[in-house]
Amino acid sequence: MPLELKSELGNVIITDHVISVIAGSAALDCYGLLGMASRKQLKDGIAEMLGRDNLARGVEVRRENERLHIDLYIIVSYGTKISEVAHNIQTKVKYVLNEVIGLSVDYVHIFVQGVRVSR
């Protein structure tokens, strides 16, 4: 369901896919994040890491009672503090979506799908 923003110049319609790509791009800028993971179930206990061209597959945008909720499925770097990485991602995604689109995001939920050694 696309989001519609109204202004004095007209209407702007933003799809969930665009919100997903912006949120995924913002998350990838954070230290400790190796990549986005697929929302699908794990295969053989290993999370599938997505490339930059598939960012939207690791992000889910939901609206609950006119409030925006973002779910991010991530893979973090081994040796980093997961709670700090998650907090940094939450802060960055909220800030970017507010600045770029003007959206007020209520929640950014982080689902850590795996931990890997960075190369």
PDB file of C-alpha atoms in Angstrom:
ATOM      1  CA  MET A   1       0.000   0.000   0.000  1.00  0.00           C
ATOM      2  CA  PRO A   2       1.736   3.184  -1.151  1.00  0.00           C
ATOM      3  CA  LEU A   3       2.163   6.153   1.136  1.00  0.00           C
ATOM      4  CA  GLU A   4       0.674   9.438  -0.051  1.00  0.00           C
ATOM      5  CA  LEU A   5       2.102  12.772   1.074  1.00  0.00           C
ATOM      6  CA  LYS A   6       0.140  15.907   0.298  1.00  0.00           C
ATOM      7  CA  SER A   7       1.635  19.356  -0.169  1.00  0.00           C
ATOM      8  CA  GLU A   8       0.524  22.682  -1.611  1.00  0.00           C
ATOM      9  CA  LEU A   9       2.143  21.711  -4.935  1.00  0.00           C
ATOM     10  CA  GLY A  10       0.430  18.327  -5.235  1.00  0.00           C
ATOM     11  CA  ASN A  11       0.622  14.744  -4.051  1.00  0.00           C
ATOM     12  CA  VAL A  12       3.671  12.489  -3.756  1.00  0.00           C
ATOM     13  CA  ILE A  13       3.130   8.742  -3.745  1.00  0.00           C
ATOM     14  CA  ILE A  14       5.903   6.590  -2.220  1.00  0.00           C
ATOM     15  CA  THR A  15       5.788   2.813  -2.484  1.00  0.00           C
ATOM     16  CA  ASP A  16       6.893   0.411   0.241  1.00  0.00           C
ATOM     17  CA  HIS A  17       9.682  -0.787  -2.062  1.00  0.00           C
ATOM     18  CA  VAL A  18      11.238   2.694  -2.122  1.00  0.00           C
ATOM     19  CA  ILE A  19      11.033   2.925   1.680  1.00  0.00           C
ATOM     20  CA  SER A  20      12.685  -0.520   1.913  1.00  0.00           C
ATOM     21  CA  VAL A  21      15.569   0.439  -0.375  1.00  0.00           C
ATOM     22  CA  ILE A  22      16.223   3.697   1.500  1.00  0.00           C
ATOM     23  CA  ALA A  23      16.115   1.925   4.878  1.00  0.00           C
ATOM     24  CA  GLY A  24      18.438  -0.844   3.650  1.00  0.00           C
ATOM     25  CA  SER A  25      20.913   1.649   2.196  1.00  0.00           C
ATOM     26  CA  ALA A  26      20.958   3.620   5.430  1.00  0.00           C
ATOM     27  CA  ALA A  27      21.565   0.457   7.446  1.00  0.00           C
ATOM     28  CA  LEU A  28      24.510  -0.600   5.265  1.00  0.00           C
ATOM     29  CA  ASP A  29      26.373   2.579   6.251  1.00  0.00           C
ATOM     30  CA  CYS A  30      26.559   1.426   9.872  1.00  0.00           C
ATOM     31  CA  TYR A  31      29.694  -0.105  11.346  1.00  0.00           C
ATOM     32  CA  GLY A  32      29.449  -3.794  12.212  1.00  0.00           C
ATOM     33  CA  LEU A  33      26.841  -4.646   9.596  1.00  0.00           C
ATOM     34  CA  LEU A  34      28.094  -7.064   6.940  1.00  0.00           C
ATOM     35  CA  GLY A  35      24.907  -7.141   4.928  1.00  0.00           C
ATOM     36  CA  MET A  36      21.193  -7.656   4.753  1.00  0.00           C
ATOM     37  CA  ALA A  37      19.780 -11.159   5.099  1.00  0.00           C
ATOM     38  CA  SER A  38      16.827 -12.666   3.367  1.00  0.00           C
ATOM     39  CA  ARG A  39      13.527 -12.688   5.260  1.00  0.00           C
ATOM     40  CA  LYS A  40      13.088 -16.285   4.186  1.00  0.00           C
ATOM     41  CA  GLN A  41      13.789 -19.152   6.520  1.00  0.00           C
ATOM     42  CA  LEU A  42      17.435 -20.065   6.999  1.00  0.00           C
ATOM     43  CA  LYS A  43      18.806 -22.681   4.609  1.00  0.00           C
ATOM     44  CA  ASP A  44      20.829 -25.387   6.358  1.00  0.00           C
ATOM     45  CA  GLY A  45      21.361 -23.065   9.319  1.00  0.00           C
ATOM     46  CA  ILE A  46      23.115 -20.423   7.172  1.00  0.00           C
ATOM     47  CA  ALA A  47      21.504 -17.064   6.436  1.00  0.00           C
ATOM     48  CA  GLU A  48      21.543 -15.952   2.808  1.00  0.00           C
ATOM     49  CA  MET A  49      23.385 -12.632   2.464  1.00  0.00           C
ATOM     50  CA  LEU A  50      21.905 -10.228  -0.076  1.00  0.00           C
ATOM     51  CA  GLY A  51      23.794  -7.951  -2.417  1.00  0.00           C
ATOM     52  CA  ARG A  52      23.244  -4.215  -2.793  1.00  0.00           C
ATOM     53  CA  ASP A  53      20.809  -4.803  -5.651  1.00  0.00           C
ATOM     54  CA  ASN A  54      18.456  -6.814  -3.380  1.00  0.00           C
ATOM     55  CA  LEU A  55      18.257  -4.520  -0.353  1.00  0.00           C
ATOM     56  CA  ALA A  56      14.461  -4.483  -0.299  1.00  0.00           C
ATOM     57  CA  ARG A  57      14.347  -8.256   0.278  1.00  0.00           C
ATOM     58  CA  GLY A  58      15.927  -7.802   3.717  1.00  0.00           C
ATOM     59  CA  VAL A  59      13.522  -5.067   4.817  1.00  0.00           C
ATOM     60  CA  GLU A  60       9.825  -5.292   5.620  1.00  0.00           C
ATOM     61  CA  VAL A  61       7.637  -2.196   5.859  1.00  0.00           C
ATOM     62  CA  ARG A  62       4.436  -2.487   7.880  1.00  0.00           C
ATOM     63  CA  ARG A  63       1.732  -0.038   8.857  1.00  0.00           C
ATOM     64  CA  GLU A  64      -0.126  -0.632  12.093  1.00  0.00           C
ATOM     65  CA  ASN A  65      -2.832   1.871  13.014  1.00  0.00           C
ATOM     66  CA  GLU A  66      -1.364   4.550  10.708  1.00  0.00           C
ATOM     67  CA  ARG A  67       2.084   4.069  12.260  1.00  0.00           C
ATOM     68  CA  LEU A  68       5.135   2.927  10.315  1.00  0.00           C
ATOM     69  CA  HIS A  69       7.145  -0.102  11.474  1.00  0.00           C
ATOM     70  CA  ILE A  70      10.342  -1.220   9.748  1.00  0.00           C
ATOM     71  CA  ASP A  71      11.764  -4.744  10.153  1.00  0.00           C
ATOM     72  CA  LEU A  72      15.410  -5.249   9.127  1.00  0.00           C
ATOM     73  CA  TYR A  73      16.976  -8.695   8.754  1.00  0.00           C
ATOM     74  CA  ILE A  74      20.744  -8.392   9.091  1.00  0.00           C
ATOM     75  CA  ILE A  75      24.049 -10.230   9.342  1.00  0.00           C
ATOM     76  CA  VAL A  76      26.566  -8.674  11.741  1.00  0.00           C
ATOM     77  CA  SER A  77      30.334  -8.842  11.859  1.00  0.00           C
ATOM     78  CA  TYR A  78      31.956 -11.218  14.341  1.00  0.00           C
ATOM     79  CA  GLY A  79      33.524  -9.400  17.283  1.00  0.00           C
ATOM     80  CA  THR A  80      31.151  -6.446  17.327  1.00  0.00           C
ATOM     81  CA  LYS A  81      28.677  -5.799  20.100  1.00  0.00           C
ATOM     82  CA  ILE A  82      25.341  -6.794  18.582  1.00  0.00           C
ATOM     83  CA  SER A  83      23.285  -4.464  20.775  1.00  0.00           C
ATOM     84  CA  GLU A  84      25.396  -1.453  19.717  1.00  0.00           C
ATOM     85  CA  VAL A  85      25.205  -2.356  16.040  1.00  0.00           C
ATOM     86  CA  ALA A  86      21.422  -2.759  16.302  1.00  0.00           C
ATOM     87  CA  HIS A  87      21.018   0.559  18.142  1.00  0.00           C
ATOM     88  CA  ASN A  88      23.146   2.398  15.559  1.00  0.00           C
ATOM     89  CA  ILE A  89      21.100   0.911  12.711  1.00  0.00           C
ATOM     90  CA  GLN A  90      17.821   1.875  14.381  1.00  0.00           C
ATOM     91  CA  THR A  91      18.981   5.449  14.906  1.00  0.00           C
ATOM     92  CA  LYS A  92      20.379   5.826  11.378  1.00  0.00           C
ATOM     93  CA  VAL A  93      17.302   4.362   9.633  1.00  0.00           C
ATOM     94  CA  LYS A  94      14.899   6.566  11.618  1.00  0.00           C
ATOM     95  CA  TYR A  95      16.999   9.660  10.899  1.00  0.00           C
ATOM     96  CA  VAL A  96      17.386   8.985   7.158  1.00  0.00           C
ATOM     97  CA  LEU A  97      13.705   8.186   6.598  1.00  0.00           C
ATOM     98  CA  ASN A  98      12.749  11.348   8.454  1.00  0.00           C
ATOM     99  CA  GLU A  99      15.225  13.537   6.524  1.00  0.00           C
ATOM    100  CA  VAL A 100      14.851  12.032   3.030  1.00  0.00           C
ATOM    101  CA  ILE A 101      11.126  11.293   2.909  1.00  0.00           C
ATOM    102  CA  GLY A 102       9.769  13.154   5.903  1.00  0.00           C
ATOM    103  CA  LEU A 103       8.366  10.003   7.490  1.00  0.00           C
ATOM    104  CA  SER A 104       7.940   9.532  11.184  1.00  0.00           C
ATOM    105  CA  VAL A 105       8.941   5.944  11.932  1.00  0.00           C
ATOM    106  CA  ASP A 106       7.678   4.511  15.202  1.00  0.00           C
ATOM    107  CA  TYR A 107       9.697   1.317  15.392  1.00  0.00           C
ATOM    108  CA  VAL A 108      12.717  -0.182  13.685  1.00  0.00           C
ATOM    109  CA  HIS A 109      12.901  -3.863  14.606  1.00  0.00           C
ATOM    110  CA  ILE A 110      16.222  -5.636  14.074  1.00  0.00           C
ATOM    111  CA  PHE A 111      16.373  -9.382  13.426  1.00  0.00           C
ATOM    112  CA  VAL A 112      19.933 -10.710  13.503  1.00  0.00           C
ATOM    113  CA  GLN A 113      19.982 -13.667  11.119  1.00  0.00           C
ATOM    114  CA  GLY A 114      23.670 -14.463  11.475  1.00  0.00           C
ATOM    115  CA  VAL A 115      27.163 -13.518  12.587  1.00  0.00           C
ATOM    116  CA  ARG A 116      30.075 -13.827  10.180  1.00  0.00           C
ATOM    117  CA  VAL A 117      33.755 -13.048  10.119  1.00  0.00           C
ATOM    118  CA  SER A 118      34.366  -9.955   7.993  1.00  0.00           C
ATOM    119  CA  ARG A 119      36.776 -10.302   5.107  1.00  0.00           C
TER     120      ARG A 119
END
